[in-house]
C-alpha atoms as a printed R data frame, in Angstrom:
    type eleno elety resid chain resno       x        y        z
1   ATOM     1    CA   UNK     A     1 -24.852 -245.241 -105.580
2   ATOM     2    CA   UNK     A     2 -21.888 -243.387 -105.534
3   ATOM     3    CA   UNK     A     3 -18.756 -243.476 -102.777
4   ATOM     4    CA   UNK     A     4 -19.400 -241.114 -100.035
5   ATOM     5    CA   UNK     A     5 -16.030 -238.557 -100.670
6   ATOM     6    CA   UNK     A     6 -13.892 -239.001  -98.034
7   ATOM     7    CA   UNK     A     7 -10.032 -237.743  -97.539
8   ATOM     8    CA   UNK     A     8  -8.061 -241.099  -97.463
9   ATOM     9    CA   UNK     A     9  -5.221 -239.764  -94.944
10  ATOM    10    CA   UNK     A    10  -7.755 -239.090  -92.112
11  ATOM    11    CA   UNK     A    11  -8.823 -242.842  -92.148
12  ATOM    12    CA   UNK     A    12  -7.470 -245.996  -90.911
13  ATOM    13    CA   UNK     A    13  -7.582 -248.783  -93.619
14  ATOM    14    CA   UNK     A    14  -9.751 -250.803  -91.807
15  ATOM    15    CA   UNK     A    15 -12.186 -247.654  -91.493
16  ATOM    16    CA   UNK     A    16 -11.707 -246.956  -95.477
17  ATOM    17    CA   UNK     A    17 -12.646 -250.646  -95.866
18  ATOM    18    CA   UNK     A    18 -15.547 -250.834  -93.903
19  ATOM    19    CA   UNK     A    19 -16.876 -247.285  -95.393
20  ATOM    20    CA   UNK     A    20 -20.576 -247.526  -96.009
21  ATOM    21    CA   UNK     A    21 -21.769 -246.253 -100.044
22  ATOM    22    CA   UNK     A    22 -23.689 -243.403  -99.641
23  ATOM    23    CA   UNK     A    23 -25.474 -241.646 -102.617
24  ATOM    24    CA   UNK     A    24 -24.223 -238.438 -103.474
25  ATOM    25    CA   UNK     A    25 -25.877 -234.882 -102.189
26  ATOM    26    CA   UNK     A    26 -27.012 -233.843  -99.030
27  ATOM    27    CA   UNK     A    27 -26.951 -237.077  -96.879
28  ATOM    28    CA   UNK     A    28 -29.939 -238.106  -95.141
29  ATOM    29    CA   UNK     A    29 -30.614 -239.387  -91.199
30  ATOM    30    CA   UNK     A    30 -31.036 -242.834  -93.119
31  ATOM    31    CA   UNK     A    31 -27.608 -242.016  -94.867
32  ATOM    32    CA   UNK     A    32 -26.180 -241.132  -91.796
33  ATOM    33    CA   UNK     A    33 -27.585 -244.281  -89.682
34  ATOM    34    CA   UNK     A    34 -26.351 -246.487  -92.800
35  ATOM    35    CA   UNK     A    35 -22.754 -244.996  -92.809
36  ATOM    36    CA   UNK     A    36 -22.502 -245.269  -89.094
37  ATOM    37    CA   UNK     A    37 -23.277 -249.084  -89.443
38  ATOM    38    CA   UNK     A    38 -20.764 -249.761  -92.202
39  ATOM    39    CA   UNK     A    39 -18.253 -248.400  -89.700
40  ATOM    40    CA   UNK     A    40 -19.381 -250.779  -87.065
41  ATOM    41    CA   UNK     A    41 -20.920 -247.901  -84.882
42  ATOM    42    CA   UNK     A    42 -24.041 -248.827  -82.828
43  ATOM    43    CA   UNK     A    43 -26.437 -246.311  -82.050
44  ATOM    44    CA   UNK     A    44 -29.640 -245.844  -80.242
45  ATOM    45    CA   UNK     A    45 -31.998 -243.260  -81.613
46  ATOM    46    CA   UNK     A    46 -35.082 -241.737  -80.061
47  ATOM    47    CA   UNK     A    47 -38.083 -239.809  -81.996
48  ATOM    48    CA   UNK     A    48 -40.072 -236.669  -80.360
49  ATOM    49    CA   UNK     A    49 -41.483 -233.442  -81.613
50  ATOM    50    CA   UNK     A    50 -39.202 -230.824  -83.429
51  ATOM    51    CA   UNK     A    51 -37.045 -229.026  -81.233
52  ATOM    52    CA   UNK     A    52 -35.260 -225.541  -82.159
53  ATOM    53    CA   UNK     A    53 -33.665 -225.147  -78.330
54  ATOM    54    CA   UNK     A    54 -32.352 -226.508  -75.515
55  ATOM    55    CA   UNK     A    55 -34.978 -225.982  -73.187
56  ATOM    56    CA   UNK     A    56 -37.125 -227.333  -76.048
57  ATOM    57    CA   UNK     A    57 -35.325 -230.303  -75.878
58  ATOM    58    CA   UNK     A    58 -34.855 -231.083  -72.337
59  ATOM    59    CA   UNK     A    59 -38.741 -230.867  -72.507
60  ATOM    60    CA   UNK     A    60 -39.465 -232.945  -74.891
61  ATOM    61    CA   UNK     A    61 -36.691 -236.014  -75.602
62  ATOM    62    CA   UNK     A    62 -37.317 -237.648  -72.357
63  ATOM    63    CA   UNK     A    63 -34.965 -239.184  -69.350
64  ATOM    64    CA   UNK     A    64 -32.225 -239.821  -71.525
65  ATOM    65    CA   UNK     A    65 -29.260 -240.972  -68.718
66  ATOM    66    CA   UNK     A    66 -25.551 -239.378  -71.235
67  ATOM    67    CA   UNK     A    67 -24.075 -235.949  -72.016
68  ATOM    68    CA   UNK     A    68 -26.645 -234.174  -74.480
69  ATOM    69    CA   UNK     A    69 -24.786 -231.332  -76.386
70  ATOM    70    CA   UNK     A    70 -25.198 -228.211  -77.894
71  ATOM    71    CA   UNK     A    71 -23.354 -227.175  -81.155
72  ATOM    72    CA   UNK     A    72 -22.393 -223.743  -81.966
73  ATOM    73    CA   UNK     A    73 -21.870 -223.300  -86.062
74  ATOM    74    CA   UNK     A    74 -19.698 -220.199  -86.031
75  ATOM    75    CA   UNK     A    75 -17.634 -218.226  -88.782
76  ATOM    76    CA   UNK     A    76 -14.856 -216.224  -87.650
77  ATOM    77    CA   UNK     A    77 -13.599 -212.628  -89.304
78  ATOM    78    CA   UNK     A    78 -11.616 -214.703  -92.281
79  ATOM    79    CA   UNK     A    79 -14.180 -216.797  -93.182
80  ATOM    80    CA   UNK     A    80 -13.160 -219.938  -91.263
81  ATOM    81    CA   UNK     A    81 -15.829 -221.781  -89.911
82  ATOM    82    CA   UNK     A    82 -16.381 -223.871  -87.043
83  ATOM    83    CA   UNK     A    83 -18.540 -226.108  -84.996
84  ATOM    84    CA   UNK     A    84 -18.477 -226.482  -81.386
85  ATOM    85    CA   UNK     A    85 -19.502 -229.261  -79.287
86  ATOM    86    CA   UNK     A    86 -20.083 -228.163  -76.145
87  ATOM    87    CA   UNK     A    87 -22.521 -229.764  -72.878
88  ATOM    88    CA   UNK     A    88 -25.862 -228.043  -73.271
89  ATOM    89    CA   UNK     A    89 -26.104 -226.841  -69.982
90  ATOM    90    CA   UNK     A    90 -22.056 -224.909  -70.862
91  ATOM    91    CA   UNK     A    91 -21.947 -221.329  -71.172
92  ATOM    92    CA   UNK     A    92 -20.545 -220.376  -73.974
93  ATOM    93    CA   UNK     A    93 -18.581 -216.487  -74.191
94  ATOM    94    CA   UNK     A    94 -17.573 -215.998  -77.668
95  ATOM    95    CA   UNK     A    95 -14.370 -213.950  -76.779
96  ATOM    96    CA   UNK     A    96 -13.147 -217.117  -74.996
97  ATOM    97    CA   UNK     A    97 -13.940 -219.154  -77.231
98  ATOM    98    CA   UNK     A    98 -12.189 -217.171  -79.792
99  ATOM    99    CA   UNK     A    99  -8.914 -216.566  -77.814
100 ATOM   100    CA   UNK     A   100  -8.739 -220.117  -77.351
101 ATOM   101    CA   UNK     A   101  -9.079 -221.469  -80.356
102 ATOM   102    CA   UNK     A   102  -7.159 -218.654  -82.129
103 ATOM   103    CA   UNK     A   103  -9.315 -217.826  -84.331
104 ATOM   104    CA   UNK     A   104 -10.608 -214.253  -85.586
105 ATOM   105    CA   UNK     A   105 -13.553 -213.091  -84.293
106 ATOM   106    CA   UNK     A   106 -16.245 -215.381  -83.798
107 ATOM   107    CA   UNK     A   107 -19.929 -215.082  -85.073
108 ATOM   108    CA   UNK     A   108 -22.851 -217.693  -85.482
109 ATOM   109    CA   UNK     A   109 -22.921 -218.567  -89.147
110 ATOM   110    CA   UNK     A   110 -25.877 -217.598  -91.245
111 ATOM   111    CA   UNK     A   111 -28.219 -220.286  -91.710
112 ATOM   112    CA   UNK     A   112 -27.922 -220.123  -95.632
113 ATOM   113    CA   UNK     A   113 -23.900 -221.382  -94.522
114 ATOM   114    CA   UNK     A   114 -25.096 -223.803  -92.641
115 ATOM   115    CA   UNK     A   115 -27.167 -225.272  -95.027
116 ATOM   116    CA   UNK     A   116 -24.789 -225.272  -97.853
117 ATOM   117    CA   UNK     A   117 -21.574 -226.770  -96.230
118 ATOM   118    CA   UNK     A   118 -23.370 -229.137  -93.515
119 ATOM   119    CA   UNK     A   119 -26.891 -229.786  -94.853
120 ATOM   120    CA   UNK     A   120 -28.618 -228.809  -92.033
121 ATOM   121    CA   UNK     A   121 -31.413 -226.527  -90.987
122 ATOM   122    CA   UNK     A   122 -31.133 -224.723  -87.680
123 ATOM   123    CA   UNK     A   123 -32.291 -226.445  -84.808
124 ATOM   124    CA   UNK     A   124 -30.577 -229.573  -86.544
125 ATOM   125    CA   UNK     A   125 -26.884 -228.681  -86.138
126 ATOM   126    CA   UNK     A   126 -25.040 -231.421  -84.874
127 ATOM   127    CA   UNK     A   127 -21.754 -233.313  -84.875
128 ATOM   128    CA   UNK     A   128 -22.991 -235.906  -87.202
129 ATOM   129    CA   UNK     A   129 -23.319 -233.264  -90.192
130 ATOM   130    CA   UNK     A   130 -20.087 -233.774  -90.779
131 ATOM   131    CA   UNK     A   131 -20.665 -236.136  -93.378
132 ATOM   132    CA   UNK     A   132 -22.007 -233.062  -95.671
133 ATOM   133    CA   UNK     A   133 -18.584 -230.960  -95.372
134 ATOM   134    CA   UNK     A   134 -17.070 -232.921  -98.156
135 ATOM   135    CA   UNK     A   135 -14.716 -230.152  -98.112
136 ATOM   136    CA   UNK     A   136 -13.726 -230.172  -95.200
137 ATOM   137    CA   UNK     A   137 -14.481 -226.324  -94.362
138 ATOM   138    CA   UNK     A   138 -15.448 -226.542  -91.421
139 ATOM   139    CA   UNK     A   139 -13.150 -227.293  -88.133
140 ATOM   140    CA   UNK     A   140 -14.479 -229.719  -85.546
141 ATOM   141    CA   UNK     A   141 -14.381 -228.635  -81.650
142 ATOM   142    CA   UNK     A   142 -14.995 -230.760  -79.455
143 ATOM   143    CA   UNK     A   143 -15.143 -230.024  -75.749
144 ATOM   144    CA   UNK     A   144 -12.849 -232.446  -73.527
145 ATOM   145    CA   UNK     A   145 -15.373 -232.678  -70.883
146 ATOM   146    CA   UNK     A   146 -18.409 -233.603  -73.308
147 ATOM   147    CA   UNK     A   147 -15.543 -236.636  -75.054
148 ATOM   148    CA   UNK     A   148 -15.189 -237.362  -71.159
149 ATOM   149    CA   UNK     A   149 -18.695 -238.955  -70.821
150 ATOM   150    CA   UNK     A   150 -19.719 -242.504  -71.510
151 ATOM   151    CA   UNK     A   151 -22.913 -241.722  -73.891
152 ATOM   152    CA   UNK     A   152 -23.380 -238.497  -76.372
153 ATOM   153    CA   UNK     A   153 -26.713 -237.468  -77.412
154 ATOM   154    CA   UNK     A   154 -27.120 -234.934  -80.633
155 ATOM   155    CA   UNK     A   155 -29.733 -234.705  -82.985
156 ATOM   156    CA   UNK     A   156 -29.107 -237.307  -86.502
157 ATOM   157    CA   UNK     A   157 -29.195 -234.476  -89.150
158 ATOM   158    CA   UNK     A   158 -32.839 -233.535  -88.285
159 ATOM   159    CA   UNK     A   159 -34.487 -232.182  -84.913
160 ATOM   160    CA   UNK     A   160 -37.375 -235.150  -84.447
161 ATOM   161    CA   UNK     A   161 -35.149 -237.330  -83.196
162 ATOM   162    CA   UNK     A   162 -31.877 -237.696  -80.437
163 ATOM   163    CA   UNK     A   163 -29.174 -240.382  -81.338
164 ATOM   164    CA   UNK     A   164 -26.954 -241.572  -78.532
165 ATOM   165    CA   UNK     A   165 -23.526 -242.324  -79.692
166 ATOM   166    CA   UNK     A   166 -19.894 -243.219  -77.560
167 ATOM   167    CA   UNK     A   167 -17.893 -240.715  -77.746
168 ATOM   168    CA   UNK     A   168 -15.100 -242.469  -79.064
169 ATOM   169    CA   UNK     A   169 -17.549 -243.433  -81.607
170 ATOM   170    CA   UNK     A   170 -18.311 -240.173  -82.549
171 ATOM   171    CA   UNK     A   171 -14.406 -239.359  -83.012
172 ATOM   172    CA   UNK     A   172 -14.437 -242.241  -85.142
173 ATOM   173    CA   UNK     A   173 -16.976 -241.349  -86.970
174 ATOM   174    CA   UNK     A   174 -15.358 -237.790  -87.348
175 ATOM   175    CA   UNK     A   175 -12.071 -239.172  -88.575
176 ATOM   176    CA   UNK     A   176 -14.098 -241.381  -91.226
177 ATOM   177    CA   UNK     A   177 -15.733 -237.988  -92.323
178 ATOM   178    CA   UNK     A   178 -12.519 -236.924  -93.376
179 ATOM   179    CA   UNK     A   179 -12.377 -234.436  -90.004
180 ATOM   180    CA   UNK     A   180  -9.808 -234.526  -87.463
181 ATOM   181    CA   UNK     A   181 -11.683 -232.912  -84.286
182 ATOM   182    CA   UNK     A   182  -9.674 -230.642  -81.904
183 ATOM   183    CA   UNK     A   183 -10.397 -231.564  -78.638
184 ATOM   184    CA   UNK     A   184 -10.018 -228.652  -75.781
185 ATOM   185    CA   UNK     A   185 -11.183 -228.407  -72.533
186 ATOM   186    CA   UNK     A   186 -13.477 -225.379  -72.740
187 ATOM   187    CA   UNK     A   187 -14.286 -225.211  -68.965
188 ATOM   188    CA   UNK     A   188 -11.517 -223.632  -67.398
């Protein structure tokens, strides 16, 4: 096994200590769950049929009490890309979205993108891929009213399953991915 890459100034020493070894490549949900447990993150993770959409979901996961979330993979007019963590039941307008970030234009990235800088199919996108931008290309948004919760649920690189994280957990996690999230209340 190799060291997981991971940018040393966006982690605390006691996070770069604790740093699980992950083998290099696309990281798997077993990757994932063993990184999140080197950095003392508990989570609890449900299984149920492949889902591709919200409604899908909300069908199929279960009463699970938390904030579940929807993530928007976009690419803007100069190739900047971003994912957005947003409630699933949030609108989203692109033109706000855009204007408040900054950014260029916003579009949803194509899913050969996706798959090459977060490892992810779609219908998997999530928070937690992350760990597969060793680049750090893409920019983390994270709405301020999803961080507000006590319980996040997002899929754990694939769609058969819903992992419930803290959301200062998930932050953590972030950081330890080498990503420092901006967080931006997206509902006024």
């Amino acid at each position: 096994m190799s060291t997981f890459p991971i940018d040393p100034e966006h982690v605390s020493a006691d996070t770069a200590a604790s740093r699980a070894e992950l083998p290099s490549g696309v990281a798997t949900e077993a990757d994932l769950m063993t990184f999140l447990a080197g950095l003392g993150i508990t989570t609890e993770t449900v299984r149920h049929p492949p889902v591709f959409t919200v409604e899908e979901a909300k069908t199929l996961r279960g009463d699970l009490p938390g904030t579940h979330i929807k993530n928007l993979f976009l690419k803007d007019k100069k190739g900047r890309l971003w994912l957005v963590v947003v409630d699933e039941d949030r609108p989203m307008d692109l033109k706000d979205l855009r204007r408040r970030l900054g950014a260029a234009p916003l579009s949803f990235a194509k899913p050969d993108v996706l798959a090459d800088v977060l490892g992810v199919e779609p219908g998997s996108v999530t928070p937690f891929a992350a760990l597969n931008d060793t680049t750090g290309a893409v920019t983390v948004v994270l709405d301020a009213a999803v961080m507000a919760g006590d319980r996040l649920h997002c899929h754990p690189l694939i769609n058969t399953a819903t992992t419930a994280i803290a959301p200062d957990d998930l932050h953590r996690f972030l950081r330890a991915c080498g990503h420092d999230p901006l967080v931006i209340d997206l509902t006024t």
